[in-house]
Amino acid sequence: MNILPSSLSLRLAAASLLLLTACAGAQSPAAKPEAKPDLRLKASAAPPGSATTPELWQRVLAANSDLRCDDNSQCHSLGVGSKACGGPEHYLAWSSKNSDGAELKARVQQHAEARRADDKRLGMMSTCSVVSDPGARCNAGQCVINERPAFGPGGRPDAR
């Protein structure tokens, strides 16, 4: 006997899938560290027949599954998500070795539009901080996002 409404059951199933995906990624050091999970699962209710925000995020990750590279020129960064006051939430590395990125960019755009719709529907707010593009590089044959420097006293990068 099913006592949960079907829409709640679907959301719980999507949340479980994302949680398992995130846990699997945490166990594997080769997982893409820049592939951050969609944090607005509760906000992802969508009209029947359309994809939810978490489903769109999974499509972004699927379109970005080949990160192989030979050199830095094949690695690029792409802003993903949407902050409530504008701009991307974070950046993904992607490789142009075997793709021109057109499908990835289209899926990123669909996901960002869904995030903006979620924000508007829920009246979301953000800090409006700017997330700058860190760029990407080829590291051990895989495109990765450049690390941001740690800043020490006086606003200067730490000498680590």
mmCIF file of C-alpha atoms in Angstrom:
data_model
loop_
_atom_site.group_PDB
_atom_site.id
_atom_site.type_symbol
_atom_site.label_atom_id
_atom_site.label_comp_id
_atom_site.label_asym_id
_atom_site.label_seq_id
_atom_site.Cartn_x
_atom_site.Cartn_y
_atom_site.Cartn_z
ATOM 1 C CA MET A 1 0.000 0.000 0.000
ATOM 2 C CA ASN A 2 1.489 3.329 -1.096
ATOM 3 C CA ILE A 3 0.746 6.084 1.416
ATOM 4 C CA LEU A 4 2.928 8.787 -0.194
ATOM 5 C CA PRO A 5 1.610 10.983 -3.009
ATOM 6 C CA SER A 6 3.289 10.084 -6.303
ATOM 7 C CA SER A 7 4.989 13.498 -6.679
ATOM 8 C CA LEU A 8 6.561 13.151 -3.223
ATOM 9 C CA SER A 9 7.669 9.619 -4.047
ATOM 10 C CA LEU A 10 9.321 10.842 -7.244
ATOM 11 C CA ARG A 11 11.117 13.656 -5.407
ATOM 12 C CA LEU A 12 12.323 11.250 -2.723
ATOM 13 C CA ALA A 13 13.571 8.858 -5.400
ATOM 14 C CA ALA A 14 15.429 11.704 -7.181
ATOM 15 C CA ALA A 15 16.930 12.860 -3.885
ATOM 16 C CA SER A 16 18.053 9.310 -3.086
ATOM 17 C CA LEU A 17 19.655 8.959 -6.518
ATOM 18 C CA LEU A 18 21.536 12.228 -6.105
ATOM 19 C CA LEU A 19 22.645 11.259 -2.613
ATOM 20 C CA LEU A 20 23.960 7.914 -3.847
ATOM 21 C CA THR A 21 25.710 9.648 -6.753
ATOM 22 C CA ALA A 22 27.309 12.158 -4.375
ATOM 23 C CA CYS A 23 28.413 9.383 -2.009
ATOM 24 C CA ALA A 24 29.925 7.374 -4.861
ATOM 25 C CA GLY A 25 31.802 10.462 -6.013
ATOM 26 C CA ALA A 26 33.122 11.066 -2.497
ATOM 27 C CA GLN A 27 34.643 7.577 -2.438
ATOM 28 C CA SER A 28 36.408 7.951 -5.774
ATOM 29 C CA PRO A 29 39.333 10.401 -5.969
ATOM 30 C CA ALA A 30 39.001 10.357 -9.770
ATOM 31 C CA ALA A 31 35.477 11.828 -9.508
ATOM 32 C CA LYS A 32 34.994 15.334 -10.848
ATOM 33 C CA PRO A 33 35.432 17.570 -7.785
ATOM 34 C CA GLU A 34 33.777 20.489 -9.538
ATOM 35 C CA ALA A 35 30.549 18.538 -10.122
ATOM 36 C CA LYS A 36 28.609 19.949 -7.204
ATOM 37 C CA PRO A 37 25.194 18.480 -6.438
ATOM 38 C CA ASP A 38 22.020 20.418 -7.009
ATOM 39 C CA LEU A 39 21.110 21.695 -3.547
ATOM 40 C CA ARG A 40 17.507 22.693 -4.305
ATOM 41 C CA LEU A 41 15.829 19.296 -4.475
ATOM 42 C CA LYS A 42 12.723 20.612 -2.728
ATOM 43 C CA ALA A 43 12.527 23.417 -5.284
ATOM 44 C CA SER A 44 12.552 21.117 -8.258
ATOM 45 C CA ALA A 45 8.844 20.468 -8.675
ATOM 46 C CA ALA A 46 8.183 20.793 -12.383
ATOM 47 C CA PRO A 47 5.098 20.687 -14.547
ATOM 48 C CA PRO A 48 4.186 17.195 -15.774
ATOM 49 C CA GLY A 49 6.225 16.180 -18.813
ATOM 50 C CA SER A 50 9.164 18.477 -18.062
ATOM 51 C CA ALA A 51 12.467 17.633 -16.390
ATOM 52 C CA THR A 52 13.160 18.620 -12.804
ATOM 53 C CA THR A 53 16.202 20.642 -11.831
ATOM 54 C CA PRO A 54 18.042 17.545 -10.479
ATOM 55 C CA GLU A 55 17.264 15.645 -13.695
ATOM 56 C CA LEU A 56 18.652 18.538 -15.738
ATOM 57 C CA TRP A 57 21.791 18.541 -13.549
ATOM 58 C CA GLN A 58 22.270 14.803 -14.238
ATOM 59 C CA ARG A 59 22.013 15.576 -17.967
ATOM 60 C CA VAL A 60 24.728 18.240 -17.592
ATOM 61 C CA LEU A 61 26.991 15.705 -15.889
ATOM 62 C CA ALA A 62 26.257 13.078 -18.560
ATOM 63 C CA ALA A 63 27.136 15.561 -21.335
ATOM 64 C CA ASN A 64 30.392 16.334 -19.513
ATOM 65 C CA SER A 65 31.551 12.767 -18.901
ATOM 66 C CA ASP A 66 34.603 12.849 -21.205
ATOM 67 C CA LEU A 67 37.211 15.119 -19.603
ATOM 68 C CA ARG A 68 40.234 13.598 -21.376
ATOM 69 C CA CYS A 69 42.897 16.032 -22.548
ATOM 70 C CA ASP A 70 46.420 16.112 -23.999
ATOM 71 C CA ASP A 71 47.270 19.687 -23.001
ATOM 72 C CA ASN A 72 45.847 22.821 -21.361
ATOM 73 C CA SER A 73 44.520 24.208 -24.657
ATOM 74 C CA GLN A 74 41.811 21.525 -24.662
ATOM 75 C CA CYS A 75 40.519 22.458 -21.193
ATOM 76 C CA HIS A 76 37.874 25.111 -20.612
ATOM 77 C CA SER A 77 35.671 26.280 -17.759
ATOM 78 C CA LEU A 78 31.932 26.868 -17.927
ATOM 79 C CA GLY A 79 29.736 28.659 -15.387
ATOM 80 C CA VAL A 80 26.855 26.492 -14.195
ATOM 81 C CA GLY A 81 23.779 27.006 -12.069
ATOM 82 C CA SER A 82 22.279 30.378 -11.322
ATOM 83 C CA LYS A 83 22.564 32.557 -8.241
ATOM 84 C CA ALA A 84 19.349 34.282 -7.198
ATOM 85 C CA CYS A 85 20.799 37.714 -7.972
ATOM 86 C CA GLY A 86 22.554 36.617 -11.165
ATOM 87 C CA GLY A 87 25.676 34.839 -12.323
ATOM 88 C CA PRO A 88 26.775 31.225 -12.048
ATOM 89 C CA GLU A 89 26.960 29.284 -8.795
ATOM 90 C CA HIS A 90 30.206 27.530 -9.706
ATOM 91 C CA TYR A 91 32.245 26.329 -12.673
ATOM 92 C CA LEU A 92 32.792 23.007 -14.428
ATOM 93 C CA ALA A 93 35.856 21.971 -16.370
ATOM 94 C CA TRP A 94 35.171 20.532 -19.822
ATOM 95 C CA SER A 95 37.348 19.175 -22.602
ATOM 96 C CA SER A 96 37.267 20.109 -26.270
ATOM 97 C CA LYS A 97 39.434 17.098 -27.214
ATOM 98 C CA ASN A 98 36.425 15.043 -28.360
ATOM 99 C CA SER A 99 33.606 17.617 -28.272
ATOM 100 C CA ASP A 100 32.880 21.181 -29.305
ATOM 101 C CA GLY A 101 30.838 21.605 -26.098
ATOM 102 C CA ALA A 102 27.603 22.553 -27.900
ATOM 103 C CA GLU A 103 25.482 19.864 -26.202
ATOM 104 C CA LEU A 104 27.036 20.603 -22.794
ATOM 105 C CA LYS A 105 26.422 24.341 -23.154
ATOM 106 C CA ALA A 106 22.787 23.744 -24.172
ATOM 107 C CA ARG A 107 22.206 21.504 -21.140
ATOM 108 C CA VAL A 108 23.913 24.003 -18.820
ATOM 109 C CA GLN A 109 21.589 26.702 -20.174
ATOM 110 C CA GLN A 110 18.498 24.528 -19.564
ATOM 111 C CA HIS A 111 19.651 23.811 -16.016
ATOM 112 C CA ALA A 112 20.331 27.514 -15.305
ATOM 113 C CA GLU A 113 16.867 28.445 -16.582
ATOM 114 C CA ALA A 114 15.308 25.855 -14.263
ATOM 115 C CA ARG A 115 17.332 27.216 -11.326
ATOM 116 C CA ARG A 116 16.172 30.766 -12.105
ATOM 117 C CA ALA A 117 12.563 29.548 -12.257
ATOM 118 C CA ASP A 118 13.014 27.774 -8.908
ATOM 119 C CA ASP A 119 14.463 30.956 -7.379
ATOM 120 C CA LYS A 120 11.626 33.096 -8.683
ATOM 121 C CA ARG A 121 8.912 30.671 -7.592
ATOM 122 C CA LEU A 122 10.392 30.337 -4.094
ATOM 123 C CA GLY A 123 11.435 33.973 -3.651
ATOM 124 C CA MET A 124 15.054 32.898 -3.137
ATOM 125 C CA MET A 125 17.755 35.377 -2.241
ATOM 126 C CA SER A 126 21.551 35.112 -2.277
ATOM 127 C CA THR A 127 24.607 36.971 -1.047
ATOM 128 C CA CYS A 128 25.114 38.378 -4.551
ATOM 129 C CA SER A 129 28.822 37.585 -4.280
ATOM 130 C CA VAL A 130 30.640 37.192 -7.561
ATOM 131 C CA VAL A 131 32.013 33.753 -8.335
ATOM 132 C CA SER A 132 34.944 34.403 -10.655
ATOM 133 C CA ASP A 133 35.928 31.991 -13.404
ATOM 134 C CA PRO A 134 38.929 29.994 -12.141
ATOM 135 C CA GLY A 135 39.796 28.576 -15.562
ATOM 136 C CA ALA A 136 40.772 24.970 -16.220
ATOM 137 C CA ARG A 137 43.903 22.963 -16.945
ATOM 138 C CA CYS A 138 44.931 19.486 -18.065
ATOM 139 C CA ASN A 139 46.096 17.440 -15.087
ATOM 140 C CA ALA A 140 47.128 13.798 -15.562
ATOM 141 C CA GLY A 141 45.130 13.587 -18.798
ATOM 142 C CA GLN A 142 41.905 15.032 -17.332
ATOM 143 C CA CYS A 143 40.538 18.580 -17.448
ATOM 144 C CA VAL A 144 40.139 20.030 -13.958
ATOM 145 C CA ILE A 145 39.131 23.407 -12.555
ATOM 146 C CA ASN A 146 42.066 25.495 -11.350
ATOM 147 C CA GLU A 147 42.299 25.776 -7.594
ATOM 148 C CA ARG A 148 41.592 29.160 -6.097
ATOM 149 C CA PRO A 149 44.488 30.583 -4.084
ATOM 150 C CA ALA A 150 44.053 30.681 -0.334
ATOM 151 C CA PHE A 151 44.320 34.255 0.903
ATOM 152 C CA GLY A 152 46.222 35.075 4.035
ATOM 153 C CA PRO A 153 46.495 38.200 6.172
ATOM 154 C CA GLY A 154 46.478 41.417 4.170
ATOM 155 C CA GLY A 155 44.580 39.827 1.272
ATOM 156 C CA ARG A 156 47.689 38.206 -0.218
ATOM 157 C CA PRO A 157 47.835 34.574 -1.346
ATOM 158 C CA ASP A 158 49.302 32.261 1.273
ATOM 159 C CA ALA A 159 52.706 30.836 0.426
ATOM 160 C CA ARG A 160 51.646 27.181 0.632
#
